[in-house]
């Protein structure tokens, strides 16, 4: 009987662990000082390796690949002159390139500015005035939306086009295709309380600067492995801006 107590107890402990929500386990696995995207991605890559993390159409990213993509995307940003703290506007549908750029920003310490693809005119102009991005990453089908911004709005000095742009770039953009990924950048000197993204919501009634402890919130990542938004949310610690018009 005594010989069976060990395995039985181990099985019971494993069952209790599996019953615990992933976000609750994340609180222990990632104390506040370590709730930084580069740390989370690296550690989860070491733990889960070749398990699939992201599924987007025909695209599959493993945990290891996701960490590598984030680091390579960060280096592409560095090559474009982006520094920690710079804003990167991102107008793109739900596709892997969106997450690639977002994770690259977080890895580097730049601030992503995801833009609702339905915005036009004044609302879109407000985003550019408010965030003053150093780089715009826009999907080809939304280039025409950039042409709707109000006169006098300063557009980013650099633009990357996701997908085939054709000859549709007429908005005064200095545009290049989204760069291919290459070398990896080291993780930036990021702190858990740093801003990871500026998110427009409620039709621009508020623009919320999400804190970096919410680094993977809202991303299309499988629940239970990396998306610990519930445990790491910004707890409404936001910088909010209201349009003046």
Coordinates of N, CA and C in Angstrom, one line a residue:
X1 N 0.8 -1.2 0.0 CA 0.0 0.0 0.0 C 0.9 1.3 0.0
X2 N 1.9 1.2 0.8 CA 2.8 2.4 0.9 C 3.4 2.7 -0.4
X3 N 3.7 1.6 -1.2 CA 4.4 1.9 -2.5 C 3.5 2.6 -3.5
X4 N 2.1 2.5 -3.3 CA 1.2 3.1 -4.2 C 0.8 4.5 -3.9
X5 N 1.1 4.9 -2.7 CA 0.7 6.2 -2.2 C 1.4 7.4 -3.0
X6 N 2.7 7.1 -3.3 CA 3.4 8.2 -4.1 C 2.8 8.5 -5.4
X7 N 2.6 7.5 -6.3 CA 2.0 7.7 -7.6 C 0.6 8.3 -7.5
X8 N -0.2 7.8 -6.5 CA -1.5 8.2 -6.4 C -1.6 9.7 -6.0
X9 N -0.7 10.1 -5.1 CA -0.6 11.5 -4.7 C -0.2 12.4 -5.9
X10 N 0.8 11.8 -6.6 CA 1.3 12.6 -7.8 C 0.2 12.8 -8.8
X11 N -0.6 11.7 -9.0 CA -1.7 11.9 -10.0 C -2.7 12.9 -9.5
X12 N -3.0 12.8 -8.2 CA -4.0 13.8 -7.7 C -3.5 15.2 -7.8
X13 N -2.2 15.4 -7.6 CA -1.6 16.8 -7.7 C -1.7 17.2 -9.1
X14 N -1.4 16.3 -10.1 CA -1.4 16.7 -11.5 C -2.9 17.0 -11.9
X15 N -3.8 16.3 -11.4 CA -5.2 16.6 -11.7 C -5.7 18.0 -11.2
X16 N -5.2 18.3 -9.9 CA -5.5 19.6 -9.4 C -4.9 20.7 -10.2
X17 N -3.7 20.5 -10.7 CA -3.0 21.5 -11.5 C -3.7 21.7 -12.8
X18 N -4.2 20.6 -13.5 CA -4.9 20.7 -14.7 C -6.2 21.4 -14.6
X19 N -6.8 21.3 -13.4 CA -8.1 21.9 -13.1 C -8.0 23.4 -12.8
X20 N -6.8 23.9 -12.5 CA -6.6 25.3 -12.3 C -6.5 26.1 -13.6
X21 N -7.3 27.2 -13.7 CA -7.3 27.9 -14.9 C -5.9 28.4 -15.2
X22 N -5.6 28.5 -16.5 CA -4.2 28.8 -17.0 C -3.9 30.2 -16.5
X23 N -4.8 31.1 -16.5 CA -4.5 32.5 -16.1 C -4.1 32.5 -14.6
X24 N -4.7 31.6 -13.8 CA -4.4 31.6 -12.4 C -3.0 31.0 -12.2
X25 N -2.6 30.0 -13.0 CA -1.3 29.4 -12.9 C -0.2 30.4 -13.3
X26 N -0.6 31.3 -14.3 CA 0.3 32.3 -14.8 C 0.7 33.3 -13.7
X27 N -0.1 33.5 -12.7 CA 0.2 34.5 -11.7 C 1.4 34.0 -10.9
X28 N 1.5 32.7 -10.7 CA 2.6 32.1 -10.0 C 3.8 32.0 -11.0
X29 N 3.6 31.6 -12.2 CA 4.7 31.4 -13.1 C 5.4 32.7 -13.5
X30 N 4.6 33.7 -13.6 CA 5.1 35.0 -14.0 C 4.8 36.1 -13.0
X31 N 5.6 36.3 -12.0 CA 5.4 37.3 -11.0 C 5.4 38.7 -11.7
X32 N 4.9 39.7 -11.0 CA 4.8 41.0 -11.7 C 6.0 41.5 -12.4
X33 N 7.2 41.3 -11.8 CA 8.4 41.8 -12.3 C 8.8 41.1 -13.6
X34 N 8.2 40.0 -14.0 CA 8.5 39.2 -15.1 C 7.4 39.2 -16.2
X35 N 6.4 40.0 -16.0 CA 5.3 40.1 -16.9 C 5.6 41.0 -18.1
X36 N 6.6 40.6 -18.9 CA 7.1 41.3 -20.0 C 7.0 40.3 -21.2
X37 N 6.5 40.8 -22.4 CA 6.2 39.8 -23.4 C 7.5 39.0 -23.9
X38 N 8.6 39.7 -24.0 CA 9.8 38.9 -24.4 C 10.1 37.8 -23.4
X39 N 10.0 38.1 -22.1 CA 10.2 37.0 -21.1 C 9.2 35.9 -21.2
X40 N 7.9 36.3 -21.3 CA 6.9 35.3 -21.4 C 7.1 34.4 -22.7
X41 N 7.3 35.0 -23.8 CA 7.5 34.3 -25.1 C 8.7 33.3 -25.0
X42 N 9.8 33.8 -24.4 CA 11.0 33.0 -24.4 C 10.8 31.8 -23.4
X43 N 10.2 32.1 -22.3 CA 10.0 31.0 -21.3 C 9.0 30.0 -21.8
X44 N 7.9 30.4 -22.4 CA 7.0 29.5 -22.9 C 7.5 28.7 -24.1
X45 N 8.4 29.3 -24.9 CA 9.0 28.6 -26.0 C 9.9 27.5 -25.5
X46 N 10.6 27.8 -24.4 CA 11.5 26.7 -23.8 C 10.6 25.6 -23.2
X47 N 9.5 25.9 -22.7 CA 8.6 24.9 -22.1 C 7.8 24.1 -23.1
X48 N 7.3 24.8 -24.1 CA 6.3 24.1 -25.1 C 6.9 23.8 -26.4
X49 N 8.0 24.5 -26.8 CA 8.7 24.2 -28.0 C 7.9 24.2 -29.3
X50 N 7.7 22.9 -29.8 CA 7.1 22.7 -31.1 C 5.6 22.6 -31.0
X51 N 5.0 22.8 -29.9 CA 3.5 22.8 -29.8 C 3.0 24.1 -30.6
X52 N 1.9 23.9 -31.2 CA 1.3 25.0 -32.0 C 0.7 26.0 -31.0
X53 N 1.0 27.3 -31.3 CA 0.5 28.4 -30.5 C -0.5 29.2 -31.3
X54 N -0.2 29.5 -32.5 CA -1.1 30.3 -33.4 C -1.6 29.6 -34.6
X55 N -2.9 29.7 -34.8 CA -3.5 29.2 -36.1 C -4.2 30.3 -36.7
X56 N -3.8 30.6 -38.0 CA -4.5 31.7 -38.7 C -4.5 31.2 -40.2
X57 N -5.7 30.7 -40.6 CA -5.8 30.2 -41.9 C -4.9 29.0 -42.1
X58 N -4.0 29.0 -43.0 CA -3.1 28.0 -43.3 C -1.8 28.1 -42.5
X59 N -1.7 29.2 -41.8 CA -0.4 29.5 -41.0 C -0.5 28.9 -39.7
X60 N 0.6 28.3 -39.3 CA 0.8 27.7 -38.0 C 2.1 28.2 -37.4
X61 N 2.1 28.7 -36.2 CA 3.3 29.1 -35.5 C 3.4 28.3 -34.2
X62 N 4.5 27.7 -34.0 CA 4.8 27.0 -32.7 C 5.2 28.1 -31.7
X63 N 5.3 27.6 -30.5 CA 5.8 28.5 -29.4 C 7.2 29.0 -29.7
X64 N 8.1 28.1 -30.2 CA 9.4 28.5 -30.5 C 9.5 29.4 -31.7
X65 N 8.7 29.2 -32.7 CA 8.6 30.0 -33.9 C 8.1 31.4 -33.5
X66 N 7.1 31.5 -32.6 CA 6.5 32.8 -32.3 C 7.6 33.7 -31.6
X67 N 8.4 33.1 -30.7 CA 9.4 33.9 -30.0 C 10.4 34.4 -31.1
X68 N 10.8 33.5 -32.0 CA 11.8 33.9 -33.0 C 11.2 34.9 -34.0
X69 N 9.9 34.8 -34.3 CA 9.3 35.8 -35.2 C 9.2 37.2 -34.5
X70 N 8.9 37.2 -33.2 CA 8.9 38.5 -32.4 C 10.3 39.1 -32.4
X71 N 11.3 38.4 -32.2 CA 12.7 38.9 -32.2 C 13.1 39.4 -33.5
X72 N 12.7 38.7 -34.6 CA 13.1 39.1 -36.0 C 12.3 40.3 -36.4
X73 N 11.0 40.4 -36.0 CA 10.2 41.5 -36.3 C 10.8 42.8 -35.6
X74 N 11.3 42.6 -34.4 CA 11.9 43.7 -33.7 C 13.1 44.2 -34.4
X75 N 13.9 43.3 -35.0 CA 15.1 43.7 -35.7 C 14.7 44.5 -37.0
X76 N 13.7 44.1 -37.6 CA 13.2 44.8 -38.8 C 12.8 46.2 -38.5
X77 N 12.2 46.4 -37.3 CA 11.8 47.7 -36.8 C 13.1 48.5 -36.6
X78 N 14.0 47.9 -35.9 CA 15.3 48.6 -35.6 C 16.0 49.0 -36.9
X79 N 15.9 48.2 -37.9 CA 16.6 48.5 -39.2 C 15.9 49.7 -39.9
X80 N 14.6 49.9 -39.6 CA 13.8 51.0 -40.1 C 14.0 52.3 -39.3
X81 N 14.8 52.2 -38.2 CA 15.0 53.4 -37.4 C 14.1 53.5 -36.2
X82 N 13.3 52.5 -36.0 CA 12.4 52.6 -34.8 C 13.1 52.3 -33.5
X83 N 12.8 53.1 -32.5 CA 13.5 53.0 -31.2 C 12.4 52.7 -30.2
X84 N 12.9 52.2 -29.0 CA 11.9 52.0 -27.9 C 11.2 53.3 -27.6
X85 N 9.9 53.2 -27.4 CA 9.1 54.3 -27.1 C 8.4 55.0 -28.4
X86 N 9.0 54.7 -29.6 CA 8.3 55.1 -30.8 C 7.0 54.4 -31.0
X87 N 6.1 55.1 -31.7 CA 4.8 54.6 -32.0 C 4.8 54.0 -33.4
X88 N 4.1 52.8 -33.5 CA 4.0 52.2 -34.8 C 2.5 51.9 -35.1
X89 N 1.9 52.7 -36.0 CA 0.5 52.5 -36.4 C 0.3 51.3 -37.2
X90 N -0.7 50.6 -36.9 CA -1.0 49.3 -37.6 C -2.4 49.2 -38.0
X91 N -2.6 49.3 -39.3 CA -4.0 49.2 -39.9 C -4.0 47.9 -40.8
X92 N -4.6 46.8 -40.2 CA -4.4 45.5 -40.9 C -5.6 44.6 -40.4
X93 N -6.0 43.8 -41.2 CA -7.1 42.8 -40.9 C -6.4 41.7 -40.0
X94 N -7.3 40.8 -39.6 CA -6.8 39.7 -38.8 C -6.0 38.7 -39.6
X95 N -4.7 38.9 -39.6 CA -3.8 38.0 -40.4 C -2.4 37.9 -39.6
X96 N -1.6 37.0 -39.9 CA -0.4 36.8 -39.1 C 0.5 38.0 -39.1
X97 N 0.6 38.8 -40.2 CA 1.4 40.0 -40.2 C 1.1 41.0 -39.1
X98 N -0.2 41.0 -38.8 CA -0.6 41.9 -37.7 C 0.1 41.6 -36.4
X99 N 0.0 40.3 -36.0 CA 0.6 39.8 -34.8 C 2.1 39.9 -34.9
X100 N 2.7 39.7 -36.1 CA 4.1 39.8 -36.2 C 4.6 41.2 -35.9
X101 N 4.0 42.2 -36.4 CA 4.4 43.6 -36.1 C 4.1 43.9 -34.6
X102 N 3.0 43.5 -34.1 CA 2.6 43.8 -32.7 C 3.6 43.2 -31.8
X103 N 3.9 41.9 -32.0 CA 4.9 41.3 -31.1 C 6.3 41.9 -31.3
X104 N 6.7 42.3 -32.5 CA 7.9 42.9 -32.7 C 8.1 44.2 -31.9
X105 N 7.0 45.0 -31.9 CA 7.0 46.2 -31.2 C 7.2 45.9 -29.7
X106 N 6.4 45.0 -29.2 CA 6.5 44.7 -27.7 C 7.9 44.1 -27.4
X107 N 8.5 43.3 -28.2 CA 9.8 42.8 -28.0 C 10.8 43.9 -27.9
X108 N 10.7 44.9 -28.8 CA 11.7 46.0 -28.9 C 11.4 47.0 -27.8
X109 N 10.2 47.3 -27.5 CA 9.8 48.3 -26.5 C 9.2 49.5 -27.3
X110 N 8.9 49.3 -28.5 CA 8.1 50.3 -29.3 C 6.6 50.2 -28.9
X111 N 5.8 51.1 -29.3 CA 4.4 51.1 -28.9 C 3.5 51.0 -30.1
X112 N 2.8 49.9 -30.1 CA 1.9 49.6 -31.2 C 0.6 50.5 -31.1
X113 N 0.1 50.9 -32.3 CA -1.1 51.7 -32.3 C -2.0 51.0 -33.3
X114 N -2.7 49.9 -32.9 CA -3.7 49.3 -33.8 C -4.8 50.2 -34.2
X115 N -5.2 50.3 -35.4 CA -6.2 51.2 -35.9 C -7.4 50.3 -36.5
X116 N -8.6 50.7 -36.0 CA -9.8 50.0 -36.6 C -9.8 50.2 -38.1
X117 N -10.0 49.2 -38.8 CA -9.9 49.3 -40.3 C -11.1 50.0 -40.9
X118 N -12.2 50.2 -40.1 CA -13.3 50.9 -40.5 C -13.2 52.4 -40.4
X119 N -12.2 52.9 -39.7 CA -12.1 54.4 -39.5 C -11.7 55.1 -40.8
X120 N -12.3 56.3 -40.9 CA -12.0 57.2 -42.1 C -12.0 58.6 -41.6
X121 N -11.6 59.5 -42.4 CA -11.8 60.9 -42.2 C -11.3 61.4 -40.8
X122 N -12.2 62.1 -40.1 CA -11.8 62.7 -38.8 C -11.3 61.7 -37.8
X123 N -12.0 60.6 -37.7 CA -11.6 59.6 -36.7 C -10.2 59.1 -37.0
X124 N -9.9 58.8 -38.2 CA -8.6 58.3 -38.6 C -7.6 59.4 -38.4
X125 N -7.9 60.7 -38.7 CA -7.0 61.8 -38.5 C -6.7 62.0 -37.1
X126 N -7.7 61.8 -36.2 CA -7.5 61.9 -34.8 C -6.4 60.9 -34.3
X127 N -6.5 59.7 -34.8 CA -5.5 58.7 -34.4 C -4.1 59.2 -34.7
X128 N -3.9 59.7 -35.9 CA -2.6 60.1 -36.3 C -2.1 61.3 -35.5
X129 N -3.0 62.3 -35.3 CA -2.7 63.5 -34.5 C -2.3 63.1 -33.1
X130 N -3.0 62.2 -32.5 CA -2.9 61.8 -31.1 C -1.6 61.0 -30.9
X131 N -1.4 60.0 -31.8 CA -0.3 59.1 -31.5 C 1.0 59.5 -32.1
X132 N 1.0 60.3 -33.2 CA 2.2 60.7 -33.9 C 3.2 59.5 -34.2
X133 N 2.7 58.5 -34.9 CA 3.5 57.3 -35.2 C 4.7 57.6 -36.0
X134 N 5.8 56.9 -35.8 CA 7.0 57.0 -36.6 C 7.0 56.1 -37.8
X135 N 6.1 55.1 -37.8 CA 6.0 54.1 -38.9 C 4.5 53.7 -39.0
X136 N 4.0 53.6 -40.2 CA 2.7 53.1 -40.5 C 2.8 51.7 -41.2
X137 N 2.2 50.7 -40.7 CA 2.1 49.4 -41.3 C 0.6 49.3 -41.7
X138 N 0.4 49.2 -43.0 CA -1.0 49.2 -43.5 C -1.2 48.1 -44.5
X139 N -2.3 47.4 -44.4 CA -2.6 46.4 -45.4 C -3.0 47.1 -46.7
X140 N -2.6 46.5 -47.9 CA -2.8 47.1 -49.2 C -4.2 47.6 -49.4
X141 N -5.2 46.8 -48.9 CA -6.6 47.1 -49.2 C -7.1 48.3 -48.4
X142 N -6.3 48.8 -47.4 CA -6.7 49.9 -46.6 C -5.9 51.2 -46.9
X143 N -5.0 51.1 -48.0 CA -4.2 52.3 -48.3 C -5.2 53.5 -48.7
X144 N -6.3 53.1 -49.4 CA -7.2 54.2 -49.8 C -7.8 54.9 -48.6
X145 N -7.9 54.2 -47.4 CA -8.4 54.9 -46.2 C -7.5 55.9 -45.7
X146 N -6.2 55.8 -45.9 CA -5.2 56.8 -45.5 C -5.4 58.1 -46.2
X147 N -5.9 57.9 -47.5 CA -6.1 59.1 -48.3 C -7.3 60.0 -47.8
X148 N -8.1 59.4 -46.8 CA -9.2 60.2 -46.3 C -8.9 61.1 -45.1
X149 N -7.6 61.1 -44.7 CA -7.3 61.9 -43.5 C -7.4 63.4 -43.9
X150 N -7.6 64.2 -42.9 CA -7.9 65.6 -43.1 C -6.6 66.3 -43.6
X151 N -6.7 67.4 -44.3 CA -5.6 68.2 -44.7 C -4.8 68.7 -43.5
X152 N -3.5 68.7 -43.6 CA -2.7 69.2 -42.5 C -2.3 68.1 -41.5
X153 N -2.9 66.9 -41.6 CA -2.5 65.8 -40.7 C -1.2 65.3 -41.1
X154 N -0.2 65.2 -40.2 CA 1.1 64.7 -40.5 C 1.1 63.2 -40.5
X155 N 1.4 62.6 -41.7 CA 1.5 61.1 -41.8 C 2.9 60.7 -41.4
X156 N 3.0 59.4 -41.0 CA 4.3 58.9 -40.6 C 5.3 59.0 -41.7
X157 N 6.6 59.2 -41.4 CA 7.6 59.4 -42.5 C 7.9 58.1 -43.2
X158 N 7.5 56.9 -42.6 CA 7.8 55.6 -43.2 C 6.5 54.8 -43.2
X159 N 6.3 54.0 -44.3 CA 5.2 53.1 -44.4 C 5.6 51.8 -44.9
X160 N 5.0 50.7 -44.3 CA 5.2 49.4 -44.8 C 3.8 48.9 -45.3
X161 N 3.8 48.3 -46.5 CA 2.6 47.8 -47.0 C 2.5 46.3 -46.9
X162 N 1.4 45.8 -46.3 CA 1.2 44.4 -46.1 C 0.4 43.9 -47.3
X163 N 0.9 42.9 -48.0 CA 0.2 42.4 -49.2 C 0.6 43.2 -50.5
X164 N 0.1 42.8 -51.6 CA 0.4 43.4 -52.9 C -0.2 44.8 -52.9
X165 N 0.6 45.8 -53.0 CA 0.2 47.2 -53.0 C -0.2 47.7 -54.4
X166 N 0.3 47.1 -55.4 CA 0.0 47.6 -56.8 C 0.4 49.0 -56.9
X167 N -0.3 49.9 -57.6 CA 0.0 51.3 -57.7 C -0.9 52.2 -57.0
X168 N -1.5 51.6 -55.9 CA -2.5 52.4 -55.2 C -2.0 53.4 -54.1
X169 N -0.7 53.5 -54.0 CA -0.2 54.4 -53.0 C -0.1 55.8 -53.5
X170 N -1.2 56.6 -53.2 CA -1.3 57.9 -53.6 C -1.5 58.9 -52.5
X171 N -1.3 58.5 -51.2 CA -1.6 59.3 -50.1 C -0.4 60.0 -49.5
X172 N 0.6 60.2 -50.3 CA 1.8 60.9 -49.8 C 2.6 60.0 -48.9
X173 N 2.6 58.7 -49.1 CA 3.3 57.8 -48.3 C 4.6 57.4 -48.9
X174 N 5.6 57.4 -48.0 CA 6.9 56.8 -48.4 C 6.8 55.3 -48.1
X175 N 6.4 54.5 -49.1 CA 6.0 53.2 -48.8 C 6.9 52.1 -49.4
X176 N 7.1 51.1 -48.6 CA 7.9 49.9 -49.0 C 7.1 48.7 -48.6
X177 N 7.3 47.5 -49.2 CA 6.7 46.3 -48.7 C 7.1 45.9 -47.3
X178 N 6.3 45.2 -46.6 CA 6.6 44.7 -45.3 C 7.9 43.9 -45.4
X179 N 9.0 44.3 -44.7 CA 10.3 43.6 -44.9 C 10.2 42.1 -44.5
X180 N 11.0 41.3 -45.2 CA 11.1 39.9 -44.8 C 11.9 39.8 -43.5
X181 N 11.6 38.8 -42.8 CA 12.2 38.6 -41.5 C 13.6 38.0 -41.7
X182 N 14.5 38.5 -40.8 CA 15.9 38.0 -40.9 C 16.5 37.8 -39.5
X183 N 17.5 38.5 -39.2 CA 18.2 38.3 -37.9 C 17.3 38.7 -36.7
X184 N 17.6 38.2 -35.6 CA 16.8 38.5 -34.4 C 17.4 39.6 -33.6
X185 N 16.6 40.4 -33.0 CA 17.0 41.5 -32.1 C 17.0 41.0 -30.6
X186 N 17.9 41.5 -29.8 CA 17.8 41.2 -28.4 C 16.6 41.9 -27.8
X187 N 16.1 41.3 -26.7 CA 14.9 41.9 -26.1 C 15.3 43.3 -25.6
X188 N 14.3 44.2 -25.8 CA 14.6 45.6 -25.3 C 14.5 45.7 -23.8
X189 N 15.0 46.8 -23.3 CA 15.0 47.1 -21.8 C 13.6 47.6 -21.4
X190 N 12.7 46.6 -21.3 CA 11.3 46.9 -21.1 C 10.9 46.6 -19.6
X191 N 10.1 47.4 -19.1 CA 9.6 47.2 -17.7 C 8.1 46.8 -17.7
X192 N 7.6 46.1 -16.7 CA 6.2 45.6 -16.8 C 5.2 46.8 -16.9
X193 N 5.5 47.9 -16.4 CA 4.6 49.0 -16.4 C 4.6 49.9 -17.7
X194 N 5.5 49.6 -18.6 CA 5.7 50.4 -19.8 C 4.4 50.2 -20.7
X195 N 4.2 51.2 -21.5 CA 3.1 51.1 -22.5 C 3.4 50.2 -23.6
X196 N 2.5 49.3 -23.9 CA 2.7 48.3 -25.1 C 1.8 48.8 -26.3
X197 N 0.7 49.4 -26.1 CA -0.2 49.7 -27.2 C -1.1 50.9 -26.8
X198 N -1.5 51.7 -27.8 CA -2.5 52.7 -27.7 C -3.7 52.2 -28.5
X199 N -4.8 51.9 -27.8 CA -5.9 51.3 -28.4 C -7.1 52.3 -28.4
X200 N -7.6 52.5 -29.6 CA -8.8 53.3 -29.8 C -10.0 52.4 -29.6
X201 N -11.0 52.9 -28.9 CA -12.2 52.1 -28.6 C -13.4 53.1 -28.4
X202 N -14.6 52.5 -28.5 CA -15.9 53.2 -28.3 C -16.0 54.4 -29.3
X203 N -15.6 54.1 -30.5 CA -15.8 55.2 -31.5 C -15.0 56.4 -31.2
X204 N -13.8 56.2 -30.6 CA -12.9 57.3 -30.3 C -13.4 58.2 -29.1
X205 N -14.3 57.6 -28.3 CA -14.7 58.4 -27.1 C -13.5 58.3 -26.1
X206 N -12.8 57.2 -26.2 CA -11.6 57.0 -25.4 C -10.5 56.4 -26.2
X207 N -9.3 56.7 -25.9 CA -8.1 56.1 -26.5 C -7.3 55.6 -25.3
X208 N -7.1 54.3 -25.2 CA -6.5 53.7 -24.0 C -5.1 53.2 -24.3
X209 N -4.2 53.7 -23.5 CA -2.8 53.3 -23.6 C -2.6 52.1 -22.7
X210 N -2.7 50.9 -23.2 CA -2.6 49.6 -22.5 C -1.2 49.5 -21.9
X211 N -1.1 49.0 -20.7 CA 0.1 48.8 -20.0 C 0.8 47.5 -20.5
X212 N 2.1 47.4 -20.4 CA 2.8 46.2 -20.9 C 2.4 45.0 -20.1
X213 N 1.9 45.0 -18.9 CA 1.6 43.8 -18.2 C 0.4 43.2 -18.9
X214 N -0.3 43.9 -19.8 CA -1.4 43.3 -20.6 C -0.8 43.0 -22.0
X215 N 0.4 42.5 -22.1 CA 1.2 42.5 -23.3 C 0.5 41.6 -24.4
X216 N -0.2 40.6 -24.0 CA -0.8 39.7 -25.1 C -2.3 39.8 -25.1
X217 N -2.9 40.7 -24.4 CA -4.3 40.8 -24.4 C -4.9 41.1 -25.8
X218 N -5.9 40.4 -26.1 CA -6.6 40.6 -27.4 C -5.9 39.9 -28.6
X219 N -4.7 39.3 -28.4 CA -4.1 38.6 -29.5 C -4.8 37.3 -29.8
X220 N -4.7 36.8 -31.0 CA -5.3 35.6 -31.4 C -4.4 34.4 -31.0
X221 N -4.2 34.2 -29.7 CA -3.3 33.2 -29.3 C -4.1 32.2 -28.5
X222 N -3.8 30.9 -28.6 CA -4.6 29.9 -27.9 C -4.6 30.1 -26.4
X223 N -5.8 30.1 -25.8 CA -6.0 30.2 -24.4 C -5.3 29.1 -23.7
X224 N -4.7 29.4 -22.5 CA -4.2 28.4 -21.7 C -2.7 28.3 -21.8
X225 N -2.1 29.0 -22.7 CA -0.6 28.9 -22.9 C 0.1 30.2 -22.7
X226 N -0.4 31.3 -23.4 CA 0.3 32.5 -23.3 C -0.6 33.7 -23.1
X227 N -1.9 33.6 -23.5 CA -2.8 34.8 -23.4 C -3.3 34.9 -21.9
X228 N -2.5 35.6 -21.1 CA -2.9 35.7 -19.7 C -3.5 37.0 -19.4
X229 N -4.3 37.5 -20.3 CA -4.8 38.9 -20.1 C -5.6 39.1 -18.8
X230 N -6.3 38.1 -18.4 CA -7.1 38.2 -17.2 C -6.3 38.4 -15.9
X231 N -5.1 37.7 -15.9 CA -4.3 37.9 -14.7 C -3.4 39.1 -14.8
X232 N -3.1 39.6 -16.1 CA -2.1 40.6 -16.3 C -2.7 41.9 -16.9
X233 N -4.0 42.0 -16.7 CA -4.7 43.2 -17.3 C -4.2 44.5 -16.6
X234 N -4.4 45.6 -17.3 CA -3.9 46.9 -16.8 C -4.7 47.4 -15.7
X235 N -5.8 46.7 -15.3 CA -6.7 47.1 -14.2 C -7.1 48.6 -14.3
X236 N -7.5 48.9 -15.6 CA -8.0 50.2 -15.9 C -7.0 51.4 -15.7
X237 N -5.7 51.0 -15.6 CA -4.6 52.0 -15.4 C -4.3 52.5 -16.8
X238 N -5.1 53.5 -17.3 CA -5.0 53.9 -18.7 C -4.7 55.4 -18.8
X239 N -4.2 55.8 -19.9 CA -4.1 57.2 -20.3 C -5.1 57.4 -21.4
X240 N -6.1 58.2 -21.1 CA -7.2 58.4 -22.0 C -7.3 59.8 -22.6
X241 N -7.6 59.8 -23.8 CA -7.7 61.1 -24.6 C -9.1 61.2 -25.2
X242 N -9.6 62.4 -25.3 CA -10.9 62.6 -25.9 C -10.7 63.6 -27.0
X243 N -11.3 63.2 -28.2 CA -11.2 64.2 -29.3 C -11.8 65.5 -29.0
X244 N -11.2 66.5 -29.5 CA -11.6 67.9 -29.2 C -12.7 68.4 -30.1
X245 N -13.0 67.6 -31.1 CA -14.1 68.0 -32.0 C -15.3 67.1 -31.9

